[in-house]
Coordinates of C-alpha atoms in Angstrom, one line a residue:
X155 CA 15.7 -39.1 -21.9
X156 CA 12.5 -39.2 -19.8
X157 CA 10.8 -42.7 -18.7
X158 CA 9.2 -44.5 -21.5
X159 CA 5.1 -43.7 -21.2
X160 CA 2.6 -46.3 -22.0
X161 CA 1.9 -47.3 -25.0
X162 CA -1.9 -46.1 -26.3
X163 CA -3.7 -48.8 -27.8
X164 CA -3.0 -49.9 -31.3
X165 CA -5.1 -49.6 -34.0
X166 CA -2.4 -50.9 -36.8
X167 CA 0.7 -52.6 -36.2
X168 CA 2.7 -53.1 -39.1
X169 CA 6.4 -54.0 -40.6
X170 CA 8.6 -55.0 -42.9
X171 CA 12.1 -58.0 -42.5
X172 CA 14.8 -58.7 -44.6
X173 CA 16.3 -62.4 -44.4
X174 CA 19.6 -63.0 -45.4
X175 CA 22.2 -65.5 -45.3
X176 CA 25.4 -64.1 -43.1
X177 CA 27.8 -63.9 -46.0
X178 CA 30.4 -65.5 -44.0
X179 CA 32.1 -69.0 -44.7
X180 CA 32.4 -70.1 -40.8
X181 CA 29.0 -69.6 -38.7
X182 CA 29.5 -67.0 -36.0
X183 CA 29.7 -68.7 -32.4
X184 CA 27.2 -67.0 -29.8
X185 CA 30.1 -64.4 -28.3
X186 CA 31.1 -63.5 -31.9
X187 CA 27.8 -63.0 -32.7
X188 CA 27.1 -60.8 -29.5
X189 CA 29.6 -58.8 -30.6
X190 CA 28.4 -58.4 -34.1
X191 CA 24.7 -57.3 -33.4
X192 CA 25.8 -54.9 -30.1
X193 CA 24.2 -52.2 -32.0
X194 CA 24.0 -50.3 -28.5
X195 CA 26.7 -49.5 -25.7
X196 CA 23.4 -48.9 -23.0
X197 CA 22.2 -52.5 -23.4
X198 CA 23.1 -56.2 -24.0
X199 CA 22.4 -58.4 -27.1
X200 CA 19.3 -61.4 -26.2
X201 CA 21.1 -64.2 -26.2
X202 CA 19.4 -68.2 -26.3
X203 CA 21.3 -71.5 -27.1
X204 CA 17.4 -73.5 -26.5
X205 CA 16.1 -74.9 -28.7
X206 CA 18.5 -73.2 -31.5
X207 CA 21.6 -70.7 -31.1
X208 CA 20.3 -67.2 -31.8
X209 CA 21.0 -63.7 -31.1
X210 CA 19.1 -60.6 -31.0
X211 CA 20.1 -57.2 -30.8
X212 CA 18.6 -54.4 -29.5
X213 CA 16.1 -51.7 -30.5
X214 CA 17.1 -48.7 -32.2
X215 CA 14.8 -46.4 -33.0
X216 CA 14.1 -44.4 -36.0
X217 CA 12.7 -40.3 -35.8
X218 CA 9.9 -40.1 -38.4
X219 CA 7.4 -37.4 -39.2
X220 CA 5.9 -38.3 -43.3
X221 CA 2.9 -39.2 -44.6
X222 CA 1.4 -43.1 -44.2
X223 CA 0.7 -45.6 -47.0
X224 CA -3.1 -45.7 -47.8
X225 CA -4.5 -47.6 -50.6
X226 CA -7.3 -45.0 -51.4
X227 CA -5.2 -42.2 -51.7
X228 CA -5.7 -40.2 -48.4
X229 CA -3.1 -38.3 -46.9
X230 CA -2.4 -39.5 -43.2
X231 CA 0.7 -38.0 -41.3
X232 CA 2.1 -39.8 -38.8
X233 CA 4.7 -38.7 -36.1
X234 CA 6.9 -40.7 -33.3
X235 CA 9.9 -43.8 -33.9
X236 CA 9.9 -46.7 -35.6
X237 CA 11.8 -49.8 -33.5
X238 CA 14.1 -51.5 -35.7
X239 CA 16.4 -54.8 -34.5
X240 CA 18.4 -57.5 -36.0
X241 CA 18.8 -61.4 -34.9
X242 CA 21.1 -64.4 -36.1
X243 CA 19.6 -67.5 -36.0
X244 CA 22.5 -70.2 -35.3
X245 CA 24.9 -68.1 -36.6
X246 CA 24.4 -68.4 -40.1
X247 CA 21.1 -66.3 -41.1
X248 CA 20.6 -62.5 -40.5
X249 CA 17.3 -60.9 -40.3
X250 CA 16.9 -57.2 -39.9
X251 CA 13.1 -55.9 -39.1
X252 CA 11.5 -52.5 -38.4
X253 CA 7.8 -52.4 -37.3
X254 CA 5.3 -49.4 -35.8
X255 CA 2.8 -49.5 -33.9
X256 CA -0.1 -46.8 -34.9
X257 CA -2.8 -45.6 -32.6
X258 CA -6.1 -44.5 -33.5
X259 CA -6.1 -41.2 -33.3
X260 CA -3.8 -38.7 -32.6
X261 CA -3.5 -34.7 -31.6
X262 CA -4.8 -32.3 -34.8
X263 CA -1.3 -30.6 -34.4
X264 CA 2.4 -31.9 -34.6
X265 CA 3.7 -32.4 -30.6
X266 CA 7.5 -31.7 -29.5
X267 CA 10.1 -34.4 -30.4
X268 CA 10.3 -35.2 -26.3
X269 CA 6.7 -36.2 -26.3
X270 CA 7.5 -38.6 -28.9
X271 CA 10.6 -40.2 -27.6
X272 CA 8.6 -41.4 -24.6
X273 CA 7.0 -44.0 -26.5
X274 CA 9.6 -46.0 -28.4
X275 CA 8.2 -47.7 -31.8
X276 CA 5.0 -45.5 -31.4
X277 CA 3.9 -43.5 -34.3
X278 CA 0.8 -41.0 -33.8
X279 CA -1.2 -39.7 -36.3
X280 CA -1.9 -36.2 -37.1
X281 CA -5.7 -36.3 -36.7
X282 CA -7.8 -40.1 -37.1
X283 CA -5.9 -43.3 -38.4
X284 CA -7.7 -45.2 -41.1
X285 CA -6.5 -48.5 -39.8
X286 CA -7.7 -50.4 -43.0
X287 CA -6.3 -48.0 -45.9
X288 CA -3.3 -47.8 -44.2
X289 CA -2.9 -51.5 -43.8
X290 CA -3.9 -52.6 -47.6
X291 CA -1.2 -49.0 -48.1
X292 CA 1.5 -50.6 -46.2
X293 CA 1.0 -54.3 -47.9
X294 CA 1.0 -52.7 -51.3
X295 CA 4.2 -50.4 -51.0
X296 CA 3.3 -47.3 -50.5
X297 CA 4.6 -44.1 -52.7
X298 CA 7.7 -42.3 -52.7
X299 CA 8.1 -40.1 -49.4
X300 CA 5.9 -42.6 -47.4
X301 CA 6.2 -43.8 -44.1
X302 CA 9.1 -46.6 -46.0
X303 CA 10.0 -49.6 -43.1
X304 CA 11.8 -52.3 -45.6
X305 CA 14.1 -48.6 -46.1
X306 CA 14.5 -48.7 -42.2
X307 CA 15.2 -52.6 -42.4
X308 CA 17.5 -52.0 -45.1
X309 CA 19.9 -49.3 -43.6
X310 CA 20.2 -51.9 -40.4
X311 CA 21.0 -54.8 -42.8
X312 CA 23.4 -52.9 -44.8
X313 CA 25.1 -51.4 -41.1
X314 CA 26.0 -54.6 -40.5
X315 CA 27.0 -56.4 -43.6
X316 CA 30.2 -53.6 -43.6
X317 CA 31.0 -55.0 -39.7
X318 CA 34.7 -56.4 -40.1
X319 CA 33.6 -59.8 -39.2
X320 CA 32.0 -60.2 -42.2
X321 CA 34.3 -61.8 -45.0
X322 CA 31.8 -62.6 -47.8
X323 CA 32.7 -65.9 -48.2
X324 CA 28.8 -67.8 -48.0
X325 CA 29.1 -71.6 -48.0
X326 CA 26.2 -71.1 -50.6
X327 CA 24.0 -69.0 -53.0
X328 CA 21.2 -67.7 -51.9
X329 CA 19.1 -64.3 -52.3
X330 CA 17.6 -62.2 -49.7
X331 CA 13.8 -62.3 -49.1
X332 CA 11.3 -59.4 -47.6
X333 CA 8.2 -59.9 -45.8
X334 CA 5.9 -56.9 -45.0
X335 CA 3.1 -57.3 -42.6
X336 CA 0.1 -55.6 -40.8
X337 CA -2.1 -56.7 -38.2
X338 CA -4.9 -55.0 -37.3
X339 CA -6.8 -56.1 -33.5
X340 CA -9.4 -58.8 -34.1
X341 CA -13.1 -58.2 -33.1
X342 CA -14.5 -59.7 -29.8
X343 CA -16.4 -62.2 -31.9
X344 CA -13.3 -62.8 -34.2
X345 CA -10.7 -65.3 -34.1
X346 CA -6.9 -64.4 -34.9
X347 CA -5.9 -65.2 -38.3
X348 CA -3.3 -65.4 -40.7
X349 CA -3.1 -64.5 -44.4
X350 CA 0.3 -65.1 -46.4
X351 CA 0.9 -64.0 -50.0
X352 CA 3.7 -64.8 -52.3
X353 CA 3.5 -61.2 -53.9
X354 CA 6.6 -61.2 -56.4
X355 CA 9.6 -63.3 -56.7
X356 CA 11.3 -62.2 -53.2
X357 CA 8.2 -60.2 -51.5
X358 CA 5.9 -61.8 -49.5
X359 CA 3.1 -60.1 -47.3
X360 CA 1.4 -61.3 -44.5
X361 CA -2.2 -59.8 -43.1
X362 CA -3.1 -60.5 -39.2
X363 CA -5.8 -60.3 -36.9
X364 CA -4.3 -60.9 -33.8
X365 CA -6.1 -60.2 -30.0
X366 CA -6.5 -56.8 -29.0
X367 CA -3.9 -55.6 -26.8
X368 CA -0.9 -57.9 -28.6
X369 CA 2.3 -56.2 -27.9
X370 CA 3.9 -55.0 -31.3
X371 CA 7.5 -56.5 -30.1
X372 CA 5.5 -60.2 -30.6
X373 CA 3.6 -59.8 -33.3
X374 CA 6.9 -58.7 -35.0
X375 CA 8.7 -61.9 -33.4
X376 CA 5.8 -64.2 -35.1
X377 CA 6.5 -62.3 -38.6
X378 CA 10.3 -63.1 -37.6
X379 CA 9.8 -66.7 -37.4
X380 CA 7.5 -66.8 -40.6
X381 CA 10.0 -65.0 -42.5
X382 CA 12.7 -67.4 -41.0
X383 CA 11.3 -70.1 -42.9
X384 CA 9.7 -69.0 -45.7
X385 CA 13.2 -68.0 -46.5
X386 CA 14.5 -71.4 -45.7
X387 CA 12.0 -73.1 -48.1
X388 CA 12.6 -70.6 -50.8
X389 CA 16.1 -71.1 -50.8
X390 CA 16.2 -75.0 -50.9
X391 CA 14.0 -75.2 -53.5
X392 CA 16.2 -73.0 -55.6
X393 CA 19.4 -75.0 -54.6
X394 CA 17.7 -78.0 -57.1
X395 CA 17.2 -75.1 -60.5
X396 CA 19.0 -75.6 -63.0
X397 CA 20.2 -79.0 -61.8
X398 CA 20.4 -82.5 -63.8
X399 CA 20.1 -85.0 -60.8
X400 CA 22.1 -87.7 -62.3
X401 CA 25.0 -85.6 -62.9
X402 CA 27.5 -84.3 -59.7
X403 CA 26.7 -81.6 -59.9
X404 CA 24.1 -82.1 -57.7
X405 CA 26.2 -83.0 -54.5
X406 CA 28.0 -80.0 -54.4
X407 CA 24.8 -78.2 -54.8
X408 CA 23.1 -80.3 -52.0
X409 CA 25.5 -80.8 -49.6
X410 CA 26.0 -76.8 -48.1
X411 CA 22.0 -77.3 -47.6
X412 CA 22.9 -80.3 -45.2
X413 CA 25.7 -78.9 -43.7
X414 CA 24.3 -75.3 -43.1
X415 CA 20.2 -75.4 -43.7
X416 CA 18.2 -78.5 -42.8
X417 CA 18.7 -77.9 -38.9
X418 CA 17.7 -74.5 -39.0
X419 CA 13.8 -76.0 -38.6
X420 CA 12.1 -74.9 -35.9
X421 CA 9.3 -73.3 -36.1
X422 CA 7.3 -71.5 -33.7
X423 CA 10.5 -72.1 -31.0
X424 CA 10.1 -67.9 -30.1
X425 CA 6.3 -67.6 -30.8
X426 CA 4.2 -66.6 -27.8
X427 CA 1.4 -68.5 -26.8
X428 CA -1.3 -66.6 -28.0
X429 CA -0.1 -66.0 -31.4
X430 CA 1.7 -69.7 -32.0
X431 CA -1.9 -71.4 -33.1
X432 CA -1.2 -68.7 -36.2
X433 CA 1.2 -71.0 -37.2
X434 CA -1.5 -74.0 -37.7
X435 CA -2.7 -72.2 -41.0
X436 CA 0.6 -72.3 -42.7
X437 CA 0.6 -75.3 -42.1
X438 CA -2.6 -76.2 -43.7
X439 CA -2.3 -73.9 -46.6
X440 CA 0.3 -73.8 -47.9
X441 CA 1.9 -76.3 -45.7
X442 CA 5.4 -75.3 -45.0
X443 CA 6.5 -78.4 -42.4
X444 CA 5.2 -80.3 -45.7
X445 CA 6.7 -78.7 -48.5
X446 CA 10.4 -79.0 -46.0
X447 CA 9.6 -82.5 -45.3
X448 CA 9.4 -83.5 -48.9
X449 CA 12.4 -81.5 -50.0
X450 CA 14.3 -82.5 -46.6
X451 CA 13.4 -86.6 -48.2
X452 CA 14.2 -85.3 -51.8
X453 CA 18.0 -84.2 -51.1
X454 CA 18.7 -86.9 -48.3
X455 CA 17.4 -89.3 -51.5
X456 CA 20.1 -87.7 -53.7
X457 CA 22.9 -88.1 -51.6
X458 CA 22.2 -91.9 -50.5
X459 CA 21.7 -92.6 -54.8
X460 CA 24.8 -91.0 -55.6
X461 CA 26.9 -92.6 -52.7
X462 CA 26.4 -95.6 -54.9
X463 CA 28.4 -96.7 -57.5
X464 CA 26.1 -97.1 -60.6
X465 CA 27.2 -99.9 -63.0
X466 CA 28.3 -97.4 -65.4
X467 CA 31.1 -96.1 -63.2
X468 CA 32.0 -99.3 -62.3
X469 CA 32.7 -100.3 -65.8
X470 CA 34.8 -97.0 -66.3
X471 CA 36.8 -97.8 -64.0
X472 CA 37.4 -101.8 -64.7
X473 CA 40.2 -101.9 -66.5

């Protein structure tokens, strides 16, 4: 394959992660999780133990040639790869994640594959991006035969869930979430920002501006981290529905969310400079440190009540 080219400059970034918990009972050690997400003999899984174990895999790219999301109904084609990668953070949650970045403008006629290839995770259109259709287009799902990135995300997800190291034996319930994003290069005059929606039950989408020039591979790290958490909070707070506090039921509900959860807090740890002050508007609205803090307090203040013996069980058991 020829040298990579450079990148032109982006008009649209945009992507879509799946977070789920590692259906294993024991969390994969950093070796065994190298060997789970070497996804390519030609290079080596990104390994860190600081601040948190985690893993990433690398790139594999994706040959597309389909029409783009819009929201108003044009009909954009777009041409190149799509990167896709997966990470395990401390050996317990799996996130798969494809993004694109889009140019503004592309040739009026479709190029050979080889001019493609040169730029991984690059996508041109056929003719003048509309960065703004295309971004309310990819936030809003698209239609059938669309440029589709959760379907990328998914086929990488489901690769690895059938890798024999997997024994489906979770420590806990929990569903998988999906976060699609877009960011779209912020004015001269305009400060990055942030915009996170709770769309349905397990969708959330997130709308950037970020600087101009912002490297795709980052801005898809930041939506990494976001989507990290969000899924964090989202599953504690199911962990307590359905639950009668004062019955004990409760511990064995609460305890797998001590054992195998509440460490997993970290956020920003592989945000880049320029993008972590994002992170200062979730935590103003809709507070996520908060919200963890207060459910963090709320289960640590289950276990120390029921660590006590009421005076009911004590009479039970008085003979």
């Amino acid at each position: 394959m020829p040298p990579a080219a450079s990148a032109p400059a982006a008009a649209l970034l945009c992507g879509e992660v799946r977070t789920h918990l590692l259906p294993v009972h024991q969390a994969l050690d950093i070796r065994t999780a190298a060997q789970f997400l070497g996804l390519r003999a030609d290079e080596r899984v990104l390994l860190s133990e600081r601040p948190n174990l985690y893993a990433r895999s690398p790139d594999t790219l994706t040959g597309v040639d389909c029409p783009l999301p819009t929201a108003d109904g044009a009909r954009t084609r777009a041409v190149g790869t799509v990167a896709a990668r997966a990470a395990l953070t401390e050996g317990r949650v799996l996130q798969s994640s494809a993004h694109v970045t889009l140019p503004a403008a592309g040739p009026d006629r479709r190029r050979p594959w080889g001019e493609y290839l040169v730029r991984p995770g690059v996508a041109e259109p056929v003719g003048k991006l509309p960065p703004d259709a295309v971004a309310d287009g990819v936030l809003g799902g698209g239609r059938p035969g669309d440029l589709d990135l959760g379907a990328i995300a998914d086929g990488l997800l489901t690769r690895l869930l059938r890798h024999p190291l997997i024994d489906h034996r979770p420590p806990l319930r929990s569903r998988p979430t999906r976060l699609r994003w877009a960011a779209l290069p912020a004015a001269p005059d305009e400060e990055p920002s942030l915009e996170f929606t709770l769309a349905e039950d397990h969708l959330r989408t997130v709308r950037l501006r970020v600087p101009e020039g912002t490297p795709a591979a980052e801005v898809a790290g930041l939506c990494d981290d976001l989507a990290l958490h969000d899924w964090l909070l989202t599953t504690v707070v199911r962990l307590f529905d359905g639950i009668r506090p004062d019955t004990p039921a409760v511990l064995a509900a609460l305890r797998p969310a001590v054992d195998h959860l509440l460490h997993l807090w970290m956020p920003r740890a592989r945000v880049t400079g320029d993008l972590a002050p994002l992170w200062d508007e979730l935590e103003t609205r809709p507070g996520f440190t908060r919200q963890w803090e207060t459910l963090v307090r709320r289960i640590r203040d289950q276990l120390a009540l029921h660590a006590i013996p009421s005076p009911h069980r004590e009479a039970e058991l008085t003979p």
